[in-house]
Tab-separated table of C-alpha atoms and ligand atoms in Angstrom:
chain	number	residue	atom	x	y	z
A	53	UNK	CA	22.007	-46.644	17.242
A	54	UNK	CA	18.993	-44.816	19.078
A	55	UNK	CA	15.967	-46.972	18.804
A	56	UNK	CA	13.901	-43.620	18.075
A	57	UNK	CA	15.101	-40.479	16.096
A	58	UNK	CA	12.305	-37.326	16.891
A	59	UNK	CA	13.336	-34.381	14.388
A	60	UNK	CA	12.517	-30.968	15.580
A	61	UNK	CA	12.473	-29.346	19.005
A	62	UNK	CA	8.811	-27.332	18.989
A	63	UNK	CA	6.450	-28.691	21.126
A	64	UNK	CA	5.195	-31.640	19.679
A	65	UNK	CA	9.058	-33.057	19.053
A	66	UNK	CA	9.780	-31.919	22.809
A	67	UNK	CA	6.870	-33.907	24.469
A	68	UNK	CA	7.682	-36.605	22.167
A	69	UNK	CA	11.346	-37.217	22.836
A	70	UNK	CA	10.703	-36.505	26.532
A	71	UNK	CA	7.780	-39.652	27.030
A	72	UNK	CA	9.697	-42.128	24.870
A	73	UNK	CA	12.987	-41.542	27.372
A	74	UNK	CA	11.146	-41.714	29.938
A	75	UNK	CA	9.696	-44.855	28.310
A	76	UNK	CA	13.193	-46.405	28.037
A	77	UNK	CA	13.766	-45.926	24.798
A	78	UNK	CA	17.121	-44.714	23.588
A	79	UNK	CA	16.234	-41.065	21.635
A	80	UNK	CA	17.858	-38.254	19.506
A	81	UNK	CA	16.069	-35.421	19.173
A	82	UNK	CA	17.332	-33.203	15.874
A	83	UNK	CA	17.098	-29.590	15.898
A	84	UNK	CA	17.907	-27.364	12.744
A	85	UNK	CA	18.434	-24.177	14.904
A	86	UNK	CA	20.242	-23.017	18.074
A	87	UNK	CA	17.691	-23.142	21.273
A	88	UNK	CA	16.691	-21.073	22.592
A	89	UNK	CA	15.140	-19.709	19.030
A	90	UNK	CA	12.339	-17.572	17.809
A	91	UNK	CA	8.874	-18.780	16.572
A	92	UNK	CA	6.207	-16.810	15.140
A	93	UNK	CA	3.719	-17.706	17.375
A	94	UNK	CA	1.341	-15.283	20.326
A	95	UNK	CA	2.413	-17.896	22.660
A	96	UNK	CA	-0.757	-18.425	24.450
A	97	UNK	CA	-1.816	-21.892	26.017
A	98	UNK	CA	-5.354	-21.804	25.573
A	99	UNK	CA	-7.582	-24.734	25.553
A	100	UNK	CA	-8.026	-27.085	28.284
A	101	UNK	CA	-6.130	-29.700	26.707
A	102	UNK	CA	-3.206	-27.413	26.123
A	103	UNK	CA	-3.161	-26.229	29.926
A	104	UNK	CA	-3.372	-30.235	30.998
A	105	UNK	CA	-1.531	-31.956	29.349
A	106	UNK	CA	1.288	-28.927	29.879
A	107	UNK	CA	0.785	-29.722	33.747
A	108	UNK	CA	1.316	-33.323	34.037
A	109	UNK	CA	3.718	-33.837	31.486
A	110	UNK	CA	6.153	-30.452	32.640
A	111	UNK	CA	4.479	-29.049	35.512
A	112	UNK	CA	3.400	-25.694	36.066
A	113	UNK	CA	5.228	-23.027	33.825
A	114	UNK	CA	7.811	-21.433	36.120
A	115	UNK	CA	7.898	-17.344	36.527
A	116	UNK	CA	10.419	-16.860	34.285
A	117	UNK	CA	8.938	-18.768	30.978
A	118	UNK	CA	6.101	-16.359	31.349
A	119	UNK	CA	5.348	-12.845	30.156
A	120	UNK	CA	4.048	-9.744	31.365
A	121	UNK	CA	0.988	-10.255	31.667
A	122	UNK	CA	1.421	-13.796	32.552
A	123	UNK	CA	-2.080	-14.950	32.328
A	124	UNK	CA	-4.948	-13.143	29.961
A	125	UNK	CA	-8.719	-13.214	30.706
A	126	UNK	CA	-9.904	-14.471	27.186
A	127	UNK	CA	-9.971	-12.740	23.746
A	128	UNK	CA	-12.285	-10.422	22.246
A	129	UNK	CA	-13.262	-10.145	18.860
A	130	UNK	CA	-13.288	-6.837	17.197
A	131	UNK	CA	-15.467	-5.729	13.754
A	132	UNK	CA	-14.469	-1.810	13.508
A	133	UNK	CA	-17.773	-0.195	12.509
A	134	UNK	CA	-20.117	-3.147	14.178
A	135	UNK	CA	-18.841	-3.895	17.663
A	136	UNK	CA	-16.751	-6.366	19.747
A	137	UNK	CA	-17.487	-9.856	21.600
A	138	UNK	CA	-15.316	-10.798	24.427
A	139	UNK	CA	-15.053	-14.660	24.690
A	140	UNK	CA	-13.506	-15.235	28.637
A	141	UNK	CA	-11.144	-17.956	28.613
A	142	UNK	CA	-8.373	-18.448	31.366
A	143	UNK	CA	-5.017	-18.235	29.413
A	144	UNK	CA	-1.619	-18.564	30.179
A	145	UNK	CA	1.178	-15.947	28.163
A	146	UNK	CA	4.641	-16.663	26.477
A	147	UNK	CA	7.455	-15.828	24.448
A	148	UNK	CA	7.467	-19.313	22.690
A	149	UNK	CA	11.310	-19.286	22.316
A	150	UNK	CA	11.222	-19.751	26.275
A	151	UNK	CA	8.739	-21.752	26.500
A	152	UNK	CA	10.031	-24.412	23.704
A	153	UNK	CA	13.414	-24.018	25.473
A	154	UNK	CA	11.993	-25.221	28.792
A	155	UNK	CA	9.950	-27.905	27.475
A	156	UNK	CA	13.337	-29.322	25.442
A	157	UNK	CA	15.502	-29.133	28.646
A	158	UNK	CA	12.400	-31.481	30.266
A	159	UNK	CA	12.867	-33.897	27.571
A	160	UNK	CA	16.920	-33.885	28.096
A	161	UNK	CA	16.210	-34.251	31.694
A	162	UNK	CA	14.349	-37.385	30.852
A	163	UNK	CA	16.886	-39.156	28.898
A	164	UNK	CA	16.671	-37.548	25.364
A	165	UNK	CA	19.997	-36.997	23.353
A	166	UNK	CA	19.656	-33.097	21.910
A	167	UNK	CA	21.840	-32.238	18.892
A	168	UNK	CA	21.114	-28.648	17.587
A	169	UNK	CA	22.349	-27.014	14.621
A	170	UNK	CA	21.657	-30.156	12.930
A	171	UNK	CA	19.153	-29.712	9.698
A	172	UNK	CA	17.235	-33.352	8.523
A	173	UNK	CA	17.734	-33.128	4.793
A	174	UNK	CA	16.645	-36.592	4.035
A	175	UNK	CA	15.345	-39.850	4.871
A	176	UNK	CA	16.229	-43.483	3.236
A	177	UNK	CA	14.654	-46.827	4.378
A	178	UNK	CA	17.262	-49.118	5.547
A	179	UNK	CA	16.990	-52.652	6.504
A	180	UNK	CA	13.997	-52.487	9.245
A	181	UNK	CA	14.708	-48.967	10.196
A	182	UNK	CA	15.577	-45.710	8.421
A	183	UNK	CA	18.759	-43.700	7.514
A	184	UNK	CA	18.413	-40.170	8.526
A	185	UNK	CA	20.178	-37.790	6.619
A	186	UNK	CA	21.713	-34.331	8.264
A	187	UNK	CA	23.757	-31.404	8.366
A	188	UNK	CA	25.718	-30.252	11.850
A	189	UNK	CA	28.143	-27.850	11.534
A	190	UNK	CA	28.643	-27.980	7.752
A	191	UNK	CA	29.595	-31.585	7.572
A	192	UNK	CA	27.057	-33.975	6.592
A	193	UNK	CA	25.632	-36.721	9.101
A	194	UNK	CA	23.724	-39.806	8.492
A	195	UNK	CA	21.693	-41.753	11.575
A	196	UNK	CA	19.893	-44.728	11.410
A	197	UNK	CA	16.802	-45.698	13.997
A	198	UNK	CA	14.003	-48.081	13.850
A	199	UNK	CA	11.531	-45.454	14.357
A	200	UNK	CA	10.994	-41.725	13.296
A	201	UNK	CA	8.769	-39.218	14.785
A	202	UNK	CA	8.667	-36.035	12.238
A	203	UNK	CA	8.025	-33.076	14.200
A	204	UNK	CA	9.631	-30.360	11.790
A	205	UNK	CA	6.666	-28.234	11.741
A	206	UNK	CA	4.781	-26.356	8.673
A	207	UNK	CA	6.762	-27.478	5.751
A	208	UNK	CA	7.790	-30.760	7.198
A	209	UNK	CA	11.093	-32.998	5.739
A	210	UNK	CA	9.579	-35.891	6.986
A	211	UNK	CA	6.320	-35.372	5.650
A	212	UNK	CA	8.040	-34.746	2.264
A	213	UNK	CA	9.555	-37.907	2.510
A	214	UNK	CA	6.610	-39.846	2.881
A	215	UNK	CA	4.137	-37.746	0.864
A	216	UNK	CA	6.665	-36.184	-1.917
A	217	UNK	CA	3.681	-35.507	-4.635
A	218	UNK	CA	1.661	-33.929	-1.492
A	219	UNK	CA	0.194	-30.506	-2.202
A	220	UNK	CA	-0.348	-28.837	0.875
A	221	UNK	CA	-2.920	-26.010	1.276
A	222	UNK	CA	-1.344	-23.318	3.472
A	223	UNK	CA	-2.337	-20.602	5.235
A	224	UNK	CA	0.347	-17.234	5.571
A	225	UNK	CA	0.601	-15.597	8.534
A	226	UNK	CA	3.675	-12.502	9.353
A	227	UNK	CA	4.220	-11.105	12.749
A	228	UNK	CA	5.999	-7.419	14.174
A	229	UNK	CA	6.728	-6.880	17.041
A	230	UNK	CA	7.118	-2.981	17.965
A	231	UNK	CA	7.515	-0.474	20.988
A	232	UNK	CA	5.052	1.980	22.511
A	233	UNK	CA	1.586	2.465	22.836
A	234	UNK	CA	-1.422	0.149	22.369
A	235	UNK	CA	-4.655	1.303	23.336
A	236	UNK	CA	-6.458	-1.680	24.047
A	237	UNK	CA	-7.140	-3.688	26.972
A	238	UNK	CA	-3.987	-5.999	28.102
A	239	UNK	CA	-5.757	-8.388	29.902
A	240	UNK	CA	-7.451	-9.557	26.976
A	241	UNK	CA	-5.959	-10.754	23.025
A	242	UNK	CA	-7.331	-8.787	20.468
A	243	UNK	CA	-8.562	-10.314	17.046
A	244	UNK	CA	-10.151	-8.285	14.379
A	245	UNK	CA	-12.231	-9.412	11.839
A	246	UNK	CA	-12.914	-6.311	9.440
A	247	UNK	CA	-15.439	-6.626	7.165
A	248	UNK	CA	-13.430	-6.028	3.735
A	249	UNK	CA	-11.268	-8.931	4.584
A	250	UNK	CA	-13.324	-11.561	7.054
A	251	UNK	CA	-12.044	-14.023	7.357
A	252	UNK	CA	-8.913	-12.940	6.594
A	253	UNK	CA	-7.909	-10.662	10.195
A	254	UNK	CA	-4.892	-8.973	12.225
A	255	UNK	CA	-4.373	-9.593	15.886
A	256	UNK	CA	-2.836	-7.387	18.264
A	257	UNK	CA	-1.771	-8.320	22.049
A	258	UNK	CA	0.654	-6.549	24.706
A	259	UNK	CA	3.379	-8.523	25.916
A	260	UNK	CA	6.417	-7.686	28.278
A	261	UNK	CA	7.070	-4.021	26.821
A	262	UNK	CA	6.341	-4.851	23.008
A	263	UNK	CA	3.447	-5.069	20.968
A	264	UNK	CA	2.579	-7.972	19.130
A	265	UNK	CA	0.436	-7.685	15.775
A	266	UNK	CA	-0.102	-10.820	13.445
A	267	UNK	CA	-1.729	-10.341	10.201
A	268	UNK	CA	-3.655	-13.985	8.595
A	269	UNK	CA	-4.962	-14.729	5.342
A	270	UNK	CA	-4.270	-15.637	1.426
A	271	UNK	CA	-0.997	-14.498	0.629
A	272	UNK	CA	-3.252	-12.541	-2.444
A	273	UNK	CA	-5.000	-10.358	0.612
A	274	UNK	CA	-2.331	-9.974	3.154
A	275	UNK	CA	-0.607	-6.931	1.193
A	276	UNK	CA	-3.669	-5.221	1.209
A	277	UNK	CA	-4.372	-6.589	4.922
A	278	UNK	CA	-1.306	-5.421	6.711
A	279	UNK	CA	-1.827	-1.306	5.206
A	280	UNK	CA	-5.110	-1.253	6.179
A	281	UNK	CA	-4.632	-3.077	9.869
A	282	UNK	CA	-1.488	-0.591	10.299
A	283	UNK	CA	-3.571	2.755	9.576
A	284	UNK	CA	-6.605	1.591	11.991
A	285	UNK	CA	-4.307	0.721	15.013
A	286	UNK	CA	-2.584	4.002	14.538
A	287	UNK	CA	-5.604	5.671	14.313
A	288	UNK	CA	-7.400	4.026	16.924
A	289	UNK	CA	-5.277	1.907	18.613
A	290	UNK	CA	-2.193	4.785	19.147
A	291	UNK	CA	0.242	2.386	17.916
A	292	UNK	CA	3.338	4.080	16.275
A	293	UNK	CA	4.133	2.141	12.930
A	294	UNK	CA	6.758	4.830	11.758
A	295	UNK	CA	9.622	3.429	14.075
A	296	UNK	CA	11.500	-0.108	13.007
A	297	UNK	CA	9.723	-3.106	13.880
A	298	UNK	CA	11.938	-4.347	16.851
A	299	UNK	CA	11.238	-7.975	15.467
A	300	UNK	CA	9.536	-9.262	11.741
A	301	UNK	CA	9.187	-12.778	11.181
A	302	UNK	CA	6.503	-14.501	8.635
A	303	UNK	CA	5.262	-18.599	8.665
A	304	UNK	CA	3.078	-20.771	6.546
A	305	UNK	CA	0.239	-22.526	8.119
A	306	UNK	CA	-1.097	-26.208	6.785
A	307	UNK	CA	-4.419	-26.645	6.431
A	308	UNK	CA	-4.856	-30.162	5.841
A	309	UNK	CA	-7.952	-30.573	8.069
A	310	UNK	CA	-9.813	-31.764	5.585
A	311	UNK	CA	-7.944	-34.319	4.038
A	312	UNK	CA	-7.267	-35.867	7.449
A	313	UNK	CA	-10.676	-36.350	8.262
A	314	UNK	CA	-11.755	-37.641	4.282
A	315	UNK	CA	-8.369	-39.912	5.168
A	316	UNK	CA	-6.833	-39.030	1.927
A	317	UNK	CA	-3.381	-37.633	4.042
A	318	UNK	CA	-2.670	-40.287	6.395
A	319	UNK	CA	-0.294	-38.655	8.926
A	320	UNK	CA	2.143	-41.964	9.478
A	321	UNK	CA	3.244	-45.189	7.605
A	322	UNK	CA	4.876	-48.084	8.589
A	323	UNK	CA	7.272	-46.439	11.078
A	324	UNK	CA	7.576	-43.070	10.362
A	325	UNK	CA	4.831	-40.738	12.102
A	326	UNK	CA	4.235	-37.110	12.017
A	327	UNK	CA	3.140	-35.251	14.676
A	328	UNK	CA	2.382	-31.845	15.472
A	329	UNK	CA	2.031	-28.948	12.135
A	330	UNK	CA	4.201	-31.894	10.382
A	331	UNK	CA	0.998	-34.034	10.618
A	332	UNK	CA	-1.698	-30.895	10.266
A	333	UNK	CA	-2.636	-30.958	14.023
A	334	UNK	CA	-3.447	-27.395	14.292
A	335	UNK	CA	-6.601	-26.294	15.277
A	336	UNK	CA	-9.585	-25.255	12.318
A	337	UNK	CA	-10.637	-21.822	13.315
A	338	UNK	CA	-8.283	-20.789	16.197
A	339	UNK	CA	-5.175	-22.130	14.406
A	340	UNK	CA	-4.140	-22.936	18.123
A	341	UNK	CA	-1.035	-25.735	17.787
A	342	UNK	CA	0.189	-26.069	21.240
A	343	UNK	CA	-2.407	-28.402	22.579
A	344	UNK	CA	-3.025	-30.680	19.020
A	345	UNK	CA	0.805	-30.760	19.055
A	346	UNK	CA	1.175	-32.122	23.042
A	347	UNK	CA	-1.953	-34.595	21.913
A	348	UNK	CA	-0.196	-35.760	18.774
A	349	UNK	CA	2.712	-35.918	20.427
A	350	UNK	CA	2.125	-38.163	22.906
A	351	UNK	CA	0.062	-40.404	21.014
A	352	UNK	CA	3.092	-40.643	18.430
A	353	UNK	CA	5.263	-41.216	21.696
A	354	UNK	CA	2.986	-43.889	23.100
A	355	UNK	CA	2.549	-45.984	19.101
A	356	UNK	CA	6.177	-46.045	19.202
A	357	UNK	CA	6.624	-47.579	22.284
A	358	UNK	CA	3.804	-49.915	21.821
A	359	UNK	CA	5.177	-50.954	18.430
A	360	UNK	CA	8.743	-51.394	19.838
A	361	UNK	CA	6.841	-54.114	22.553
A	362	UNK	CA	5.038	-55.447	19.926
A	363	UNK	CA	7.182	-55.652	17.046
A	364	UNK	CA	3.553	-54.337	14.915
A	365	UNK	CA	4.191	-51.354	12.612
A	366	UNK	CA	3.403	-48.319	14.742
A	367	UNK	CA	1.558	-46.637	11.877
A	368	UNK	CA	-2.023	-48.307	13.310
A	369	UNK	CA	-1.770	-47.334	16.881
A	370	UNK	CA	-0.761	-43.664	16.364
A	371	UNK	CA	-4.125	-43.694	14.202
A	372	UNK	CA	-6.334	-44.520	16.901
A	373	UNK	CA	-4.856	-42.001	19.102
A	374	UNK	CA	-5.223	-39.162	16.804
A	375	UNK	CA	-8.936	-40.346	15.486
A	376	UNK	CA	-10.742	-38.506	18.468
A	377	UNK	CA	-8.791	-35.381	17.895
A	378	UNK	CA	-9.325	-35.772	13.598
A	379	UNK	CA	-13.411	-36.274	14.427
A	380	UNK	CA	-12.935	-33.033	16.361
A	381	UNK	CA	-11.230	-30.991	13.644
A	382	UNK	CA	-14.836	-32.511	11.678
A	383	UNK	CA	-16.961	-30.799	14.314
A	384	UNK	CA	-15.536	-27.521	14.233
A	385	UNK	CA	-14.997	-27.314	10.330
A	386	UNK	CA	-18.525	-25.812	9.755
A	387	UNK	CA	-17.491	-22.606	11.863
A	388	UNK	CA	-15.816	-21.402	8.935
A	389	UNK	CA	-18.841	-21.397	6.960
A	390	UNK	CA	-20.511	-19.724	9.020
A	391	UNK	CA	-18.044	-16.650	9.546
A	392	UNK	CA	-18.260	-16.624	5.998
A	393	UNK	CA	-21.959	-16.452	5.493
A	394	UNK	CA	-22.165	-13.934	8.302
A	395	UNK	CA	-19.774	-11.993	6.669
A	396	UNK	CA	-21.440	-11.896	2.808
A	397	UNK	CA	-24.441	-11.194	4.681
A	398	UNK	CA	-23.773	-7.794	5.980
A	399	UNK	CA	-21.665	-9.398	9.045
A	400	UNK	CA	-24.454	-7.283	11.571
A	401	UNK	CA	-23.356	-10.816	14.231
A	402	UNK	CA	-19.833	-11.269	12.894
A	403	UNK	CA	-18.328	-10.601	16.120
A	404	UNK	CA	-20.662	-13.260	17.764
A	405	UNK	CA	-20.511	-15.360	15.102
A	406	UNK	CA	-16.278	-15.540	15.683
A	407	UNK	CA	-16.656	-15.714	19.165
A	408	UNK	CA	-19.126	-18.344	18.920
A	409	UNK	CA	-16.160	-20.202	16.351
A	410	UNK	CA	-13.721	-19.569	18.572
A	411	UNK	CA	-15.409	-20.856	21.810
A	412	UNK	CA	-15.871	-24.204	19.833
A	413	UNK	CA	-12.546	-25.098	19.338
A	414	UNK	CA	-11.965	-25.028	23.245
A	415	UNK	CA	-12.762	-27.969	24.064
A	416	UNK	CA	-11.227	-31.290	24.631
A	417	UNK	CA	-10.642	-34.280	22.349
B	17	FAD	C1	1.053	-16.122	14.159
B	17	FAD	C2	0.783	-17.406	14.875
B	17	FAD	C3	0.287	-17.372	16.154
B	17	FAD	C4	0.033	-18.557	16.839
B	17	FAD	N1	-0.404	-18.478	18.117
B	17	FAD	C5	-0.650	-19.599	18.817
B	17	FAD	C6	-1.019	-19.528	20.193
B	17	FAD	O1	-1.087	-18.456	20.783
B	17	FAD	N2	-1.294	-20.698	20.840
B	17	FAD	C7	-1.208	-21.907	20.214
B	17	FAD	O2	-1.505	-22.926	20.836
B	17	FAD	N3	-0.787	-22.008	18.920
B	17	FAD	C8	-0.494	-20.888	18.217
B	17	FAD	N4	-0.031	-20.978	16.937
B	17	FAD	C9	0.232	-22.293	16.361
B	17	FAD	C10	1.548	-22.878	16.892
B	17	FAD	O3	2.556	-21.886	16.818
B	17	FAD	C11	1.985	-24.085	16.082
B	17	FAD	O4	0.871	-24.907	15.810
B	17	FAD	C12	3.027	-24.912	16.829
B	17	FAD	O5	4.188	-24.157	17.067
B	17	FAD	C13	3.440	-26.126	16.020
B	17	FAD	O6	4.382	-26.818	16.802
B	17	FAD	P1	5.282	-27.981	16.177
B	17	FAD	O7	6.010	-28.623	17.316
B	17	FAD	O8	4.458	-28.822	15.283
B	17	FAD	O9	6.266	-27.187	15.215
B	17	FAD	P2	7.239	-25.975	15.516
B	17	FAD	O10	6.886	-25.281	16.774
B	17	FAD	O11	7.278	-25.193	14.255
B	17	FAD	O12	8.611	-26.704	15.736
B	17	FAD	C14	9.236	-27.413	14.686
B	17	FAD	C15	10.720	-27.449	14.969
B	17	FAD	O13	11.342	-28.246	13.964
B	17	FAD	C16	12.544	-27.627	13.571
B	17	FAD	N5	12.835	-28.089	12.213
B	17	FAD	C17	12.166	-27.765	11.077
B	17	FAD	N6	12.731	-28.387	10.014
B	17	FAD	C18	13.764	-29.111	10.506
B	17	FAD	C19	14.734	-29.967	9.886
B	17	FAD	N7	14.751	-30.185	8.558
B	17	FAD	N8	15.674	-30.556	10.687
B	17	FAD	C20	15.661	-30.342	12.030
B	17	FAD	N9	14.782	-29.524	12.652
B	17	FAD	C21	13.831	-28.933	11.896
B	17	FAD	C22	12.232	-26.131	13.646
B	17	FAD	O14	13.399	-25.348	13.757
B	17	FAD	C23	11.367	-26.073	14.911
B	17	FAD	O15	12.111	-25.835	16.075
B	17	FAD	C24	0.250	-19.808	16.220
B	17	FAD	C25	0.745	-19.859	14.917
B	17	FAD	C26	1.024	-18.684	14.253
B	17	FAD	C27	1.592	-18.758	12.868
């Protein structure tokens, strides 16, 4: 029986399964799809803590997990008919399907037990630990460990399980990918922030030979969004949105920022902790994930092997090492106002106003 059972292989599952191996621990990470797999995701590490943490826990990203362009200058922030802001900020660039696939072969490396294919559908308590519940292959599978770290992203099992009444808020967010031409600079990301939808906005990057647009927002704007974003990068951008999108993929976003820090979600009990989107560590603002997910992580990592010294529930522990990042989250939260206001009131500073929003949120925790 492992002693720890980590479901799902993103980021936050990978760093997690890879510390408590290396801790000792016996630990089977569960992974619903075949790796290495898609994400929707611009694959950009981008804050400090993100570039860190991805250092000394995996090393330095090797050639081949990076893009073309394999580093970006910053981001600049786009309001068509009232001007841009660049915000510099040293960034590294990846397809996230390599880059989740590298960090996951780290954590095997260190011990971890890997079984794709295999979907958590449940979750019972059982004596002092918990049955896991799972499908591999079309025949059902049940596991039992003492702890569980739920790393299954956006819509979370786990979190289900230990919040079933939960109604999460979440953002909606759909990605193409297409061929051709995009007349913008490549050393930079691109967000827009047009006034009819602020703060709903598009994005649009280069990337190996494809280019990458997101579109964010209320599911009731996106529609509307994604027509008007098309028709300005064709007509200003050159992009060609006649031909077949070589790749589509959509995602949900939490956005339980705010009931983390008013403590009304509590993102563990007992033994059972969620870390990563499962736990709503994704940036305010940004909606960067890659560094709250490698901070949540570890901290789930480090209650869990604490706990298993101690014999204490591990709940406590992985509080006080998410608290700095939660009062964080509280810091940045009144950016959004402010893009707001900016934008009801003519939006003259909106691109500074972003920039300014997004410059906040890089920064450590
Ligand atoms: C359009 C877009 C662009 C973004 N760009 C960036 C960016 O450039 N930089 C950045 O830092 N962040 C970015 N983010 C945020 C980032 O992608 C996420 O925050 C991050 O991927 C969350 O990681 P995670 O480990 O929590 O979950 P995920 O990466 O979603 O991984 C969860 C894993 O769990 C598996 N899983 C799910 N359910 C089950 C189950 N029942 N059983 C077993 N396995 C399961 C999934 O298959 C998946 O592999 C972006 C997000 C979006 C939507």
């Amino acid at each position: 029986m492992p002693d720890v059972i980590v479901v799902g292989a993103g980021p936050a599952g990978s760093i997690a399964a890879k510390k408590c191996a290396e801790h000792g621990l016996d630990t089977l990470l569960l992974e619903k799809r075949a790796l290495p797999r898609e994400k929707v995701c611009s694959g950009m590490v981008m804050g400090e803590i993100a570039h860190t943490i991805i250092r000394e826990e995996f090393g330095e990203i090797p050639p081949e997990v990076l893009t073309q362009p394999s580093q970006l200058n910053g981001y600049i922030f786009h309001t068509p008919g009232v001007g841009s802001q660049n915000l510099d900020n040293f960034t590294r660039l990846t397809w996230r399907r390599n880059l989740d696939h590298w960090m996951t072969q780290k954590a095997e490396a260190a011990g971890a037990q890997l079984w794709t294919g295999t979907r958590v559908t449940g979750l019972k308590e059982k004596g002092a630990g918990f049955l896991v519940q799972a499908e591999k292959g079309g025949e059902k599978q049940e596991v039992e460990a003492r702890f569980i770290i739920g790393a299954d992203g956006a819509t979370s099992v786990v979190r289900k399980f230990l919040y079933p009444g939960l109604a999460v808020p979440y953002g909606q967010v759909f990605q193409e990918l297409y061929r051709g031409e995009l007349d913008l600079d490549k050393s930079y990301f691109h967000w827009f922030y047009p006034m009819e939808f602020s703060p709903a906005m598009f994005t649009a990057h280069r990337k190996d030979d494809l280019i990458v647009v997101d579109y964010g927002g209320p599911s009731g704007v996106l529609k509307k969004l994604m027509k008007w974003a098309r028709e300005y990068l064709s007509q200003n951008h050159g992009v060609d949105f006649n031909q077949k999108p070589v790749w589509r993929g959509g995602c949900l976003q939490p956005a339980l920022f705010r009931a983390l820090i008013d403590h009304s979600f509590l993102p563990a009990k007992g033994n059972v902790l969620l870390a990563g989107e499962a736990g709503g560590f994704v940036l305010p603002i940004s909606g960067e994930g890659i560094g709250t997910c490698f901070r949540s992580g570890l901290s789930a990592a480090s209650a869990v092997i604490k706990a298993a010294e101690t014999g204490a529930p591990a709940d406590s522990h992985y509080f006080n090492g998410v608290q700095p990042m939660i009062s964080a989250f509280e810091e940045m939260l009144p950016w959004f106002k402010k893009v707001i206001t900016e934008t009801r009131s003519g939006g003259h500073s909106l691109p500074q106003v972003v920039a300014d929003a997004y410059g906040a949120t890089l920064r450590t925790f």
